[in-house]
Coordinates of C-alpha atoms and ligand atoms in Angstrom, one line a residue:
Chain A
M1 CA 4.4 -11.5 134.3
V2 CA 5.5 -8.2 132.8
K3 CA 4.2 -8.1 129.3
S4 CA 4.2 -4.5 128.4
I5 CA 6.4 -1.6 129.5
L6 CA 5.8 2.1 129.0
I7 CA 9.0 4.2 129.0
V8 CA 8.4 7.9 129.6
D9 CA 11.4 10.1 129.0
D10 CA 12.1 13.2 127.0
S11 CA 15.6 12.0 126.1
P12 CA 15.7 9.5 123.2
V13 CA 19.1 8.3 124.6
A14 CA 17.7 7.7 128.0
R15 CA 14.9 5.5 126.4
M16 CA 17.5 3.7 124.4
I17 CA 19.7 3.0 127.4
M18 CA 16.6 1.7 129.3
K19 CA 15.8 -0.7 126.5
K20 CA 19.3 -1.9 126.3
C21 CA 19.4 -2.6 129.9
L22 CA 16.1 -4.6 130.0
P23 CA 16.7 -8.3 130.0
E24 CA 16.1 -9.7 126.5
S25 CA 13.0 -11.8 126.8
L26 CA 10.6 -12.3 124.0
G27 CA 7.1 -11.0 124.3
I28 CA 7.7 -7.7 126.2
T29 CA 6.0 -4.9 124.3
I30 CA 7.7 -1.6 124.7
I31 CA 5.8 1.7 124.4
E32 CA 7.6 5.0 124.4
A33 CA 6.5 8.5 125.3
K34 CA 8.6 11.7 125.2
N35 CA 6.9 13.8 127.9
G36 CA 4.6 13.4 130.8
Q37 CA 1.4 14.3 128.9
E38 CA 2.1 11.8 126.2
G39 CA 2.9 9.3 128.9
V40 CA -0.5 9.7 130.6
E41 CA -2.2 9.4 127.2
K42 CA -0.3 6.3 126.3
Y43 CA -0.9 4.8 129.7
Q44 CA -4.6 5.2 129.3
Q45 CA -4.5 3.8 125.8
H46 CA -2.3 0.7 126.5
Q47 CA -2.6 0.1 130.2
P48 CA 1.0 -1.3 130.5
D49 CA 2.0 -3.6 133.3
L50 CA 4.9 -1.4 134.2
T51 CA 5.8 2.3 133.6
F52 CA 9.3 3.8 133.8
M53 CA 8.9 7.5 134.5
D54 CA 11.6 10.2 134.1
L55 CA 11.1 13.3 136.3
T56 CA 12.4 16.3 134.4
M57 CA 10.6 16.6 131.1
P58 CA 9.1 19.5 129.1
V59 CA 5.3 19.9 128.7
M60 CA 4.5 17.9 131.8
D61 CA 7.0 16.7 134.4
G62 CA 7.2 13.2 135.8
F63 CA 5.7 14.1 139.2
T64 CA 2.4 15.3 137.6
A65 CA 2.3 12.4 135.1
L66 CA 2.8 10.0 138.0
S67 CA 0.0 11.4 140.0
L68 CA -2.3 11.5 136.9
I69 CA -1.5 7.8 136.1
K70 CA -2.2 6.9 139.8
A71 CA -5.5 8.7 139.5
I72 CA -6.4 6.6 136.4
N73 CA -5.3 3.4 138.1
P74 CA -4.4 3.5 141.8
Q75 CA -2.7 0.1 141.3
A76 CA -0.5 1.2 138.4
V77 CA 3.1 0.0 138.9
V78 CA 5.4 3.0 138.2
V79 CA 9.1 3.0 138.7
V80 CA 10.7 6.5 138.7
A81 CA 14.0 6.8 136.9
T82 CA 16.1 9.9 137.9
A83 CA 19.7 10.9 138.5
D84 CA 18.7 13.3 141.2
I85 CA 18.1 11.0 144.2
Q86 CA 17.9 13.6 146.9
E87 CA 16.0 12.6 150.0
K88 CA 13.2 15.1 149.2
V89 CA 12.8 13.8 145.7
L90 CA 12.6 10.2 146.9
Q91 CA 10.0 11.1 149.5
R92 CA 7.9 13.0 147.1
V93 CA 7.7 10.2 144.5
E94 CA 7.0 7.7 147.2
D95 CA 4.1 9.8 148.5
L96 CA 2.8 10.0 144.9
G97 CA 2.7 6.2 144.8
A98 CA 5.7 5.1 142.9
L99 CA 6.9 1.6 143.5
L100 CA 10.5 2.5 143.7
T101 CA 13.1 4.9 142.3
L102 CA 15.9 3.8 140.0
K103 CA 19.1 5.9 139.8
K104 CA 20.1 7.0 136.4
P105 CA 22.0 5.8 134.5
P106 CA 20.5 2.4 135.2
S107 CA 22.6 -0.8 135.3
K108 CA 21.4 -4.2 134.0
Q109 CA 21.4 -5.5 137.6
A110 CA 19.3 -2.5 138.9
L111 CA 16.8 -3.0 136.2
A112 CA 16.5 -6.7 136.8
D113 CA 15.9 -6.0 140.5
A114 CA 13.3 -3.4 139.6
L115 CA 11.5 -5.9 137.3
K116 CA 11.5 -8.4 140.0
R117 CA 9.9 -6.0 142.4
A118 CA 7.4 -5.0 139.7
K119 CA 6.4 -8.6 139.2
E120 CA 5.9 -9.1 142.9
A121 CA 3.7 -6.0 143.0
L122 CA 1.7 -7.1 140.0
A123 CA 1.2 -10.5 141.4
Q124 CA -0.2 -9.0 144.6
V125 CA -2.5 -6.7 142.7
R126 CA -3.8 -9.6 140.6
S127 CA -4.3 -12.1 143.4
Chain B
M1 CA 20.2 23.7 121.0
N2 CA 21.2 26.3 118.4
A3 CA 22.3 26.0 114.8
M4 CA 26.0 25.8 115.6
V5 CA 25.4 22.7 117.6
E6 CA 24.1 21.0 114.5
E7 CA 27.3 21.9 112.7
I8 CA 29.6 20.3 115.3
F9 CA 27.6 17.4 116.6
A10 CA 25.7 14.8 114.7
T11 CA 22.1 14.3 115.9
E12 CA 23.0 11.2 117.9
E13 CA 26.0 12.8 119.5
K14 CA 23.9 15.8 120.5
D15 CA 21.3 13.5 122.1
I16 CA 23.9 11.6 124.0
L17 CA 25.5 14.8 125.2
Q18 CA 22.2 16.1 126.4
E19 CA 21.4 12.9 128.3
V20 CA 24.9 12.8 129.9
M21 CA 24.5 16.4 131.1
N22 CA 21.0 15.6 132.3
I23 CA 22.4 12.7 134.4
A24 CA 25.4 14.7 135.5
F25 CA 23.5 17.7 136.7
G26 CA 20.8 15.5 138.3
Q27 CA 23.4 13.5 140.3
A28 CA 25.2 16.7 141.2
S29 CA 22.0 18.0 142.8
A30 CA 21.8 14.9 144.9
D31 CA 25.5 15.2 146.0
L32 CA 25.1 18.8 146.7
A33 CA 22.1 18.2 148.9
E34 CA 24.1 15.8 150.9
V35 CA 27.3 17.8 151.2
I36 CA 25.7 21.1 152.0
D37 CA 22.5 19.9 153.5
I38 CA 20.4 22.2 151.4
F39 CA 17.8 21.2 148.8
V40 CA 19.2 22.3 145.5
V41 CA 17.3 22.4 142.2
L42 CA 19.3 22.4 139.0
S43 CA 17.4 23.2 135.8
V44 CA 17.7 21.0 132.7
P45 CA 21.0 21.9 131.2
N46 CA 20.9 23.8 128.0
I47 CA 23.7 23.2 125.5
Q48 CA 24.8 25.8 123.0
V49 CA 27.8 26.3 120.8
I50 CA 28.9 29.8 120.6
Q51 CA 31.6 31.8 118.7
G52 CA 34.1 33.3 121.2
R53 CA 33.2 36.9 120.1
D54 CA 29.5 36.3 120.7
L55 CA 30.0 35.0 124.2
P56 CA 29.5 38.3 126.1
K57 CA 26.3 39.0 124.2
Y58 CA 25.1 35.5 124.8
L59 CA 25.7 35.7 128.5
L60 CA 23.8 39.0 128.6
E61 CA 20.8 37.4 126.9
E62 CA 20.8 34.3 129.0
I63 CA 21.0 36.1 132.3
H64 CA 17.8 38.0 132.5
S65 CA 19.3 40.4 135.0
S66 CA 19.7 44.0 134.3
G67 CA 21.5 44.5 137.6
L68 CA 25.0 43.9 138.7
V69 CA 26.5 40.4 139.0
N70 CA 29.5 38.7 140.6
I71 CA 31.4 36.2 138.4
I72 CA 33.5 33.4 139.7
E73 CA 35.7 31.6 137.3
Q74 CA 37.4 28.2 137.8
G75 CA 39.5 26.3 135.3
F76 CA 39.2 22.6 135.1
L77 CA 41.7 20.3 133.5
G78 CA 41.3 16.8 132.2
K79 CA 40.6 15.3 128.9
F80 CA 37.6 17.5 129.2
S81 CA 39.0 21.0 129.9
G82 CA 37.8 24.5 130.1
Q83 CA 36.4 27.2 132.3
A84 CA 33.4 27.2 134.5
L85 CA 31.7 30.6 135.0
L86 CA 29.4 30.9 137.9
I87 CA 27.3 34.0 137.8
F88 CA 25.3 35.3 140.8
P89 CA 23.3 38.5 140.9
C90 CA 24.8 41.0 143.4
G91 CA 23.2 40.5 146.8
A92 CA 23.2 36.7 146.5
E93 CA 26.4 36.6 148.5
K94 CA 24.5 37.9 151.5
V95 CA 22.0 35.1 151.3
L96 CA 24.6 32.5 150.8
L97 CA 26.6 33.7 153.8
N98 CA 23.5 33.1 155.9
L99 CA 23.0 29.7 154.4
F100 CA 26.6 28.7 154.9
N101 CA 27.2 30.6 158.1
Q102 CA 29.5 27.9 159.4
G103 CA 32.1 29.6 157.3
A104 CA 32.1 32.3 160.0
E105 CA 33.7 30.1 162.5
A106 CA 37.0 29.8 160.5
V107 CA 40.0 29.0 162.7
G108 CA 42.0 32.2 162.3
G109 CA 39.4 34.6 161.3
C110 CA 37.6 37.2 163.4
D111 CA 39.0 40.4 162.0
I112 CA 37.4 39.8 158.6
D113 CA 35.2 42.5 157.2
V114 CA 31.7 41.5 156.0
D115 CA 32.4 42.1 152.4
T116 CA 35.4 39.8 152.3
L117 CA 33.5 37.2 154.3
E118 CA 30.6 37.3 151.8
L119 CA 32.8 37.2 148.7
E120 CA 35.0 34.4 150.0
T121 CA 32.0 32.4 151.0
L122 CA 30.6 33.0 147.5
M123 CA 33.9 31.5 146.2
E124 CA 33.8 28.5 148.5
V125 CA 30.2 27.8 147.6
G126 CA 31.1 28.3 144.0
N127 CA 33.8 25.8 144.2
I128 CA 31.5 23.2 145.6
L129 CA 28.8 23.8 142.9
I130 CA 31.3 23.8 140.1
G131 CA 33.1 20.7 141.4
A132 CA 29.9 18.8 141.8
C133 CA 28.8 19.4 138.3
I134 CA 32.1 18.9 136.5
G135 CA 33.0 16.0 138.7
K136 CA 29.9 14.1 137.6
I137 CA 30.4 14.8 133.9
A138 CA 34.0 13.5 134.3
E139 CA 32.9 10.5 136.2
L140 CA 30.2 9.5 133.6
L141 CA 32.7 10.0 130.7
Q142 CA 35.6 8.1 132.6
D143 CA 37.8 11.2 132.9
I144 CA 39.6 12.5 135.9
V145 CA 39.7 16.3 136.3
T146 CA 41.7 18.6 138.5
Y147 CA 40.8 22.2 139.2
D148 CA 42.4 25.6 139.6
P149 CA 41.4 27.6 142.7
P150 CA 38.2 29.6 142.0
R151 CA 38.8 33.3 141.3
L152 CA 36.4 36.2 141.5
I153 CA 36.9 37.7 138.1
A154 CA 34.3 40.4 138.3
Q155 CA 32.7 42.1 141.2
D156 CA 29.6 44.3 141.1
F157 CA 29.9 43.9 137.4
S158 CA 27.5 45.0 134.7
L159 CA 27.1 42.4 131.9
E160 CA 26.3 45.3 129.5
H161 CA 30.0 45.9 129.7
P162 CA 31.4 44.7 126.3
K163 CA 34.4 42.6 127.5
C164 CA 33.1 40.5 130.2
C165 CA 34.8 37.2 129.8
P166 CA 38.0 37.0 128.0
I167 CA 38.1 33.9 125.8
D168 CA 39.6 33.8 122.4
E169 CA 37.3 35.6 119.9
N170 CA 37.9 33.2 117.1
S171 CA 37.6 29.9 119.0
F172 CA 34.2 28.5 119.8
A173 CA 32.8 27.4 123.0
I174 CA 30.4 24.8 124.1
S175 CA 28.3 26.4 126.7
I176 CA 26.4 24.2 129.1
R177 CA 24.0 26.4 131.1
T178 CA 22.1 25.5 134.2
V179 CA 20.1 27.6 136.6
F180 CA 20.2 26.5 140.2
R181 CA 18.0 27.4 143.0
F182 CA 18.3 26.8 146.7
E183 CA 14.8 25.8 147.7
Q184 CA 14.5 27.6 151.0
E185 CA 16.1 30.8 149.7
D186 CA 15.2 32.8 146.7
V187 CA 18.7 32.7 145.1
E188 CA 19.4 31.9 141.6
G189 CA 22.7 31.4 139.9
Y190 CA 23.9 30.5 136.4
L191 CA 26.6 28.1 135.7
F192 CA 28.2 28.1 132.3
L193 CA 30.8 25.5 131.3
I194 CA 32.9 26.8 128.5
T195 CA 35.0 24.2 126.8
N196 CA 37.3 24.4 123.9
Q197 CA 37.7 22.8 120.5
R198 CA 40.4 20.4 121.7
S199 CA 38.0 18.9 124.2
I200 CA 35.4 18.3 121.6
E201 CA 37.2 15.5 119.7
W202 CA 37.7 13.7 123.0
L203 CA 34.1 14.4 124.0
K204 CA 32.7 12.8 120.9
K205 CA 34.6 9.6 121.5
A206 CA 33.7 9.6 125.2
L207 CA 30.0 10.0 124.4
Y208 CA 30.0 6.9 122.2
A209 CA 32.0 5.0 124.9
F210 CA 29.3 6.0 127.4
L211 CA 26.6 4.6 125.2
E212 CA 28.5 1.4 124.5
S213 CA 29.0 0.7 128.2
F214 CA 25.3 -0.3 128.3
E215 CA 25.7 -3.0 125.6
Chain C
M1 CA 61.9 6.8 144.9
I2 CA 61.9 10.1 143.1
F3 CA 58.4 11.0 144.2
D4 CA 59.3 10.1 147.8
Q5 CA 62.1 12.6 147.6
I6 CA 59.9 15.3 146.1
F7 CA 57.3 14.6 148.8
E8 CA 59.9 15.2 151.5
T9 CA 61.8 18.1 150.1
I10 CA 59.1 20.2 148.5
N11 CA 58.6 23.6 150.0
S12 CA 55.1 23.1 151.1
G13 CA 53.2 21.0 153.6
L14 CA 51.7 17.7 152.3
I15 CA 49.5 15.4 154.3
V16 CA 47.8 12.2 153.3
L17 CA 44.8 11.1 155.3
D18 CA 42.7 8.0 155.1
R19 CA 38.9 8.0 155.2
D20 CA 38.9 8.0 159.0
M21 CA 41.1 11.1 159.1
K22 CA 44.1 9.0 160.2
V23 CA 47.4 10.4 159.0
C24 CA 49.1 8.2 156.5
H25 CA 51.9 10.6 155.4
W26 CA 53.2 13.8 156.9
N27 CA 56.1 15.4 155.0
R28 CA 59.2 17.0 156.4
W29 CA 57.9 20.5 155.9
M30 CA 54.9 19.7 158.1
A31 CA 57.1 18.1 160.7
M32 CA 59.4 21.2 160.7
H33 CA 56.7 23.8 161.0
A34 CA 54.2 22.0 163.1
H35 CA 56.9 20.6 165.4
I36 CA 55.3 17.2 165.2
A37 CA 57.5 14.3 164.0
S38 CA 55.9 12.1 161.3
E39 CA 56.5 9.0 163.4
D40 CA 54.4 10.6 166.2
I41 CA 51.4 11.5 164.1
I42 CA 51.3 8.7 161.5
G43 CA 48.5 6.2 162.3
R44 CA 46.7 8.7 164.5
S45 CA 43.7 10.9 163.9
L46 CA 44.5 14.4 162.7
F47 CA 41.8 15.7 165.1
E48 CA 43.9 14.4 168.1
F49 CA 46.5 17.0 167.2
Y50 CA 44.2 19.6 165.7
P51 CA 40.9 19.3 167.5
E52 CA 39.8 22.7 166.2
L53 CA 39.6 21.3 162.7
N54 CA 36.8 19.0 163.9
R55 CA 34.0 21.4 163.0
P56 CA 31.2 21.4 160.5
H57 CA 32.9 23.5 157.8
F58 CA 36.0 21.3 157.7
L59 CA 34.0 18.1 157.9
R60 CA 31.8 19.2 155.1
N61 CA 34.8 19.6 152.9
C62 CA 36.2 16.2 153.9
K63 CA 32.9 14.7 152.9
A64 CA 32.9 16.5 149.5
V65 CA 36.4 15.1 148.8
L66 CA 36.0 11.6 150.1
A67 CA 32.4 10.9 149.1
F68 CA 32.2 12.8 145.8
G69 CA 35.8 13.3 144.7
H70 CA 35.6 17.1 144.9
F71 CA 38.6 19.4 145.3
C72 CA 38.4 22.0 148.1
F73 CA 40.2 25.2 148.4
F74 CA 40.5 26.9 151.8
S75 CA 40.6 30.6 151.2
Q76 CA 43.4 32.3 153.1
K77 CA 41.2 35.4 153.4
L78 CA 38.5 33.4 155.1
H79 CA 40.5 30.9 157.2
K80 CA 43.9 32.7 157.6
Y81 CA 45.3 29.2 158.3
L82 CA 44.3 25.6 159.0
F83 CA 47.4 24.5 160.9
P84 CA 48.6 26.9 163.6
M85 CA 52.4 27.5 163.0
A86 CA 54.8 30.3 163.7
P87 CA 55.6 32.6 160.8
V88 CA 59.0 32.2 159.2
G89 CA 61.8 34.7 160.0
S90 CA 61.0 38.4 160.4
L91 CA 57.4 37.8 159.4
V92 CA 56.9 37.1 163.1
D93 CA 56.9 40.8 163.6
H94 CA 53.7 41.2 161.5
F95 CA 51.7 38.0 162.1
E96 CA 51.1 35.8 165.1
Q97 CA 50.4 32.8 162.8
M98 CA 51.7 31.7 159.4
Q99 CA 49.1 32.6 156.8
Q100 CA 48.2 29.6 154.7
S101 CA 46.5 28.7 151.5
C102 CA 45.3 25.1 151.7
A103 CA 43.8 22.7 149.4
M104 CA 42.3 19.2 149.7
G105 CA 41.6 16.6 147.1
P106 CA 40.9 12.9 146.6
L107 CA 43.5 10.2 146.0
R108 CA 42.2 7.2 144.1
N109 CA 43.1 3.5 144.0
E110 CA 43.6 1.7 140.7
E111 CA 39.9 1.0 140.4
G112 CA 39.2 4.7 140.7
G113 CA 37.8 4.4 144.2
I114 CA 38.6 7.2 146.7
E115 CA 40.6 5.7 149.5
K116 CA 42.5 8.6 150.8
C117 CA 42.8 12.4 150.5
Y118 CA 45.6 14.9 150.6
I119 CA 45.9 18.3 152.1
S120 CA 48.5 20.7 150.8
V121 CA 49.6 23.7 152.9
Q122 CA 51.3 26.7 151.3
D123 CA 52.9 29.5 153.3
V124 CA 51.5 32.7 151.9
T125 CA 52.4 35.0 154.8
E126 CA 54.7 37.2 152.7
V127 CA 52.0 37.7 150.0
V128 CA 49.5 38.6 152.6
L129 CA 51.9 41.1 154.1
Y130 CA 52.4 42.7 150.7
Q131 CA 48.7 42.8 150.2
K132 CA 48.2 44.6 153.5
K133 CA 51.0 47.1 152.7
L134 CA 49.5 47.8 149.3
V135 CA 46.0 48.3 150.8
Q136 CA 47.6 50.6 153.4
L137 CA 49.4 52.6 150.8
T138 CA 46.3 53.2 148.7
M139 CA 44.2 54.0 151.7
T140 CA 46.3 56.2 153.8
D141 CA 47.7 59.7 153.6
Q142 CA 51.5 59.5 153.5
L143 CA 52.2 62.7 155.5
T144 CA 49.8 62.2 158.5
G145 CA 49.2 58.5 158.4
V146 CA 45.4 58.9 158.6
Y147 CA 43.1 57.7 155.9
N148 CA 42.9 59.4 152.5
R149 CA 40.1 60.4 150.2
N150 CA 40.4 57.2 148.3
F151 CA 39.5 55.2 151.4
M152 CA 36.6 57.5 152.1
E153 CA 35.1 57.1 148.7
S154 CA 35.6 53.3 148.5
Q155 CA 34.8 52.2 152.1
L156 CA 32.7 54.9 153.7
S157 CA 29.9 54.9 151.2
K158 CA 29.4 51.2 152.1
E159 CA 29.4 52.1 155.8
I160 CA 26.8 54.8 155.2
D161 CA 24.6 52.3 153.3
R162 CA 24.8 50.0 156.2
C163 CA 23.8 52.7 158.7
Q164 CA 20.9 53.6 156.5
R165 CA 19.7 50.0 156.3
Y166 CA 19.9 49.3 160.0
Q167 CA 19.0 52.8 161.1
H168 CA 22.1 53.4 163.0
D169 CA 23.4 56.9 164.0
L170 CA 26.4 58.3 162.2
S171 CA 27.8 61.8 162.1
L172 CA 30.4 63.6 160.0
L173 CA 32.7 66.4 161.0
M174 CA 34.3 68.6 158.4
I175 CA 37.4 70.1 159.9
D176 CA 39.3 73.0 158.3
V177 CA 42.5 74.5 159.7
D178 CA 42.0 78.3 160.1
L179 CA 44.4 80.4 158.1
F180 CA 46.7 77.4 157.3
K181 CA 48.3 79.3 154.4
T182 CA 49.7 81.9 156.8
I183 CA 51.5 79.2 158.8
N184 CA 53.1 78.0 155.6
D185 CA 53.9 81.5 154.5
N186 CA 55.3 82.7 157.9
Y187 CA 57.2 79.7 159.1
G188 CA 57.7 77.5 155.9
H189 CA 56.3 74.3 154.6
P190 CA 58.1 71.9 157.1
C191 CA 56.3 73.8 159.8
G192 CA 53.0 73.6 158.0
D193 CA 53.5 69.8 157.7
F194 CA 54.4 69.7 161.4
A195 CA 51.1 71.5 162.2
L196 CA 49.1 69.1 160.2
K197 CA 50.7 66.1 161.9
T198 CA 50.1 67.6 165.3
I199 CA 46.5 68.4 164.5
T200 CA 45.9 64.8 163.3
R201 CA 47.6 63.5 166.5
R202 CA 45.4 65.6 168.7
I203 CA 42.2 64.6 166.8
T204 CA 43.1 60.9 166.9
A205 CA 43.7 61.1 170.6
N206 CA 40.1 62.4 171.1
I207 CA 38.1 60.0 168.9
R208 CA 37.4 56.3 169.3
K209 CA 39.0 53.4 167.4
T210 CA 35.7 52.9 165.6
D211 CA 35.7 56.4 164.2
F212 CA 37.5 57.3 161.0
L213 CA 39.8 60.3 160.4
I214 CA 40.5 61.2 156.8
R215 CA 42.7 63.9 155.3
Y216 CA 40.2 65.3 152.8
G217 CA 42.3 67.9 151.1
G218 CA 45.4 70.1 151.9
D219 CA 44.3 71.4 155.3
E220 CA 40.9 69.8 155.4
F221 CA 40.0 66.8 157.4
C222 CA 36.9 64.7 157.6
C223 CA 35.9 62.7 160.7
I224 CA 33.3 60.0 160.6
L225 CA 31.8 59.2 164.0
T226 CA 30.0 55.9 164.0
E227 CA 27.0 55.3 166.3
T228 CA 27.0 59.0 167.2
S229 CA 24.0 61.4 167.0
Q230 CA 24.3 64.9 165.8
Q231 CA 24.1 66.3 169.3
D232 CA 26.9 64.0 170.6
A233 CA 28.9 64.8 167.5
Y234 CA 28.7 68.5 168.4
I235 CA 30.2 67.7 171.8
V236 CA 33.0 65.7 170.2
A237 CA 33.7 68.5 167.7
E238 CA 33.9 71.1 170.5
L239 CA 36.4 68.8 172.3
L240 CA 38.5 68.6 169.2
R241 CA 38.4 72.3 168.6
K242 CA 39.6 73.0 172.1
S243 CA 42.3 70.4 172.0
I244 CA 43.8 72.3 169.1
A245 CA 43.2 75.9 170.2
D246 CA 44.1 75.5 173.9
T247 CA 47.7 74.2 173.5
P248 CA 50.2 76.1 171.4
F249 CA 52.3 74.4 168.8
E250 CA 56.1 74.1 169.2
F251 CA 58.3 73.7 166.2
K252 CA 62.1 74.3 166.3
D253 CA 62.0 77.1 169.0
R254 CA 59.0 78.6 167.4
I255 CA 55.8 78.7 169.3
F256 CA 52.6 79.5 167.5
S257 CA 48.9 78.6 167.8
S258 CA 46.5 77.3 165.4
T259 CA 42.7 76.8 165.4
V260 CA 40.2 74.8 163.4
S261 CA 36.6 75.4 162.3
I262 CA 34.3 72.4 162.3
G263 CA 31.0 71.8 160.5
V264 CA 28.9 69.0 162.0
A265 CA 26.3 66.9 160.1
G266 CA 24.3 63.9 161.3
L267 CA 23.0 61.2 159.0
N268 CA 19.3 61.6 158.2
S269 CA 17.1 59.0 156.6
D270 CA 16.8 61.2 153.5
D271 CA 20.6 61.4 153.0
K272 CA 21.0 58.8 150.3
H273 CA 24.7 59.0 149.8
L274 CA 28.0 60.1 151.3
E275 CA 27.8 63.2 149.1
C276 CA 24.6 64.5 150.8
L277 CA 26.3 64.2 154.1
L278 CA 29.5 65.9 152.9
K279 CA 27.4 68.7 151.4
K280 CA 25.6 69.4 154.7
A281 CA 28.9 69.3 156.7
D282 CA 30.5 71.6 154.1
E283 CA 27.7 74.1 154.5
A284 CA 28.0 74.0 158.3
L285 CA 31.7 74.5 158.0
Y286 CA 31.1 77.6 155.8
R287 CA 28.9 79.1 158.4
A288 CA 31.6 78.3 161.1
K289 CA 34.1 80.2 159.0
Q290 CA 31.7 83.1 158.5
S291 CA 31.1 83.4 162.2
G292 CA 34.8 84.2 162.8
R293 CA 36.6 80.8 162.8
N294 CA 37.7 78.6 165.7
T295 CA 34.0 77.6 166.0
V296 CA 31.8 74.6 165.7
T297 CA 28.6 74.8 163.8
Ligands
MG301 MG1 14.5 14.2 131.3

C-alpha cells in the first residue's frame, strides 16, 4: 500500500499536475518540497512510501537529493520525473537507485503504472 | 522573471509558462541527443519580458562574453510566432564542424572553403537546435509551427554594437533564454525566443488548455 | 483537384516520401529534370535511384523530420544540390549540376501523427551564378583580371592567421614596375595598360595555382606564395624578374622593354598580421630600388 507520497519539484505547476494525475483514493497523504534540499529534509521527517523526484531544481538538484535519500534509506522507493529522458540521464538515475523514470508531462496511465511498480517494490521490501 | 513579466502574466500563468518551457526544453534535449548523437545539456529556461528598445542591452548583459559572436536568426510561424536568435561565441563554429563532420561529405561539395563550411554547419546545427525547442513548445501547446530558413544575421559581431537585433523598439518581447552545452565539447550557446504581443493572447489561452488537459 | 494541379505545375520539385523512404508522389518538375517518370519511381525507395543520399547526414535529417517533426534546410552553399540534374539553358556553361536549395518537412495525418515527409527542390543556379559574379567583381582588378586589394585585405589575413597557427611557410613578394611612368609618358596610357597586362600574364605563368597575385596599386603587385620559405621565394622572384626583363614587349609596332624590382619577405612567427609582412616586403623593395632597379632583394 502506498499511503504517503512526497513530491519534490521546484515548479508548483508540475506538483499540481502530478497531484491531478494521481488516482483519487482516500488516505494518501501528499507532502510537497520545492527543491532537493527540502526534499531530503521532508523525506527524513516523514519517511514517505514513495517519492517523486524532479531533476532540475535550484539549491539542490534531483540527482544529489536522490543519492542522499538513498543514503538515508537504501530501500527508499524513488520515481524520477523528468522531461529529458536521454539515455545518459536514465542510466545515471538508475545507477543512483531510482525505481524508474517517468517522462514529463505524466499521463494518468503512466502514473498508475508507476504506482503499481512502487507497490510491488514496497511489498518486496516489507516481506 | 523580471518585473515586466508580472505586468503581463498573472502568477498562475507565469508558473504554467515556466513549467511548459521546462518540459519543452527537457524533451528537446532528449530529442537532440537522439538526432545528433551527442549529449546536450539545456539549462533551465529563463523567461523575461523586455521592451524592444532594451533588447540589445539585455542580450549584452545575458551573454557574458566580451568577445565576438555569430548570430543565427530563424523565424517561426504558427499561433505562437516570433524569431529565434541563436548566439554562439566566435570559434564555436570550428568545434561544431568537428562534432558534425558528416556535413563535410555533402554530395556536391568539395570546393567549399573552410569558412563557408563552418558557418553553414553552424546554420544547419542551429536549425536543428531551434527546431527541437520550438517544436516541443508547439507540441505541448497543441500548435503546429513552420519555419523560415535560418539566416546568419551577424558574423564576427560585437554585442557592444548598439543595433544588434532589429525588432520594433516599441513592441515588447517575451524572451526565453536557455544556455546549451555539448557535453564532450566546451561549447556554449544561447537561445533566445522572441515572440510578439499577438502571440501572447493565444499563449495565455493555450497555457490554461495545457493545464486543463490533466483534469 | 486544385492542389493536385498546383503540385504538378509549380516551378519547383516536390516529393512526398513515406517513413520507409518510399516515394509516394513525384511531381512533373522532378520527372522533367531528373528524367525519371513518376510511374517508375512511385512505390520504390528513393535510395534505389539516389544511393548517394543514403548517408549519415541525410538520414539524420530524415530522422529529425519523421521522428520529431523538425523542418530541415539543406544549405546550397554546403550541399550544392541533393538531386543531380543538368542546369537549365545557358547555365550549362557555368555549372555541371543544377544548384539547389532543398527543404524537408513533416506531413501529418488527422491525428497529428507524422506519416510522411516532403522534400522541396528549388533551382537556384542563376542566383549562385550572380553571387559568384558579384564576388568576382569585388575581388578582382578589372584591367588585369588578377585579385585586387580588397581581396587581399579580406581573405589573406585569414590565410596568414592559418599559417601562423599551423606553422606553415608563407612568403610575400612586393613587385614594382621600374619607371612605369615613363612608359605611360612615352607611349601613352593604352601602352601602359598593355604592359601591366603582359606583366601579370608573365607572373601568372610562373607561379602555382595555390599562389595569389594581387594588383596592389597602379604599378605595384603583390604575390603571396603559399608553403614557400623565404629562400625558395627568392628563387621564384628571380625567375619572375627575368621573365619580364628578358623578353621585350611589343605593342602596335613598338618594341620596348620593362623591368621590375622585387622585395621578398618570409613569414616569421613574430609577424602577427598581414601588415607586418607587407612592411618587411616594402622595405626590401625599397632596397631593391636603391640598388639600381631590376633586382630582387
Ligand atoms: Mg524543475
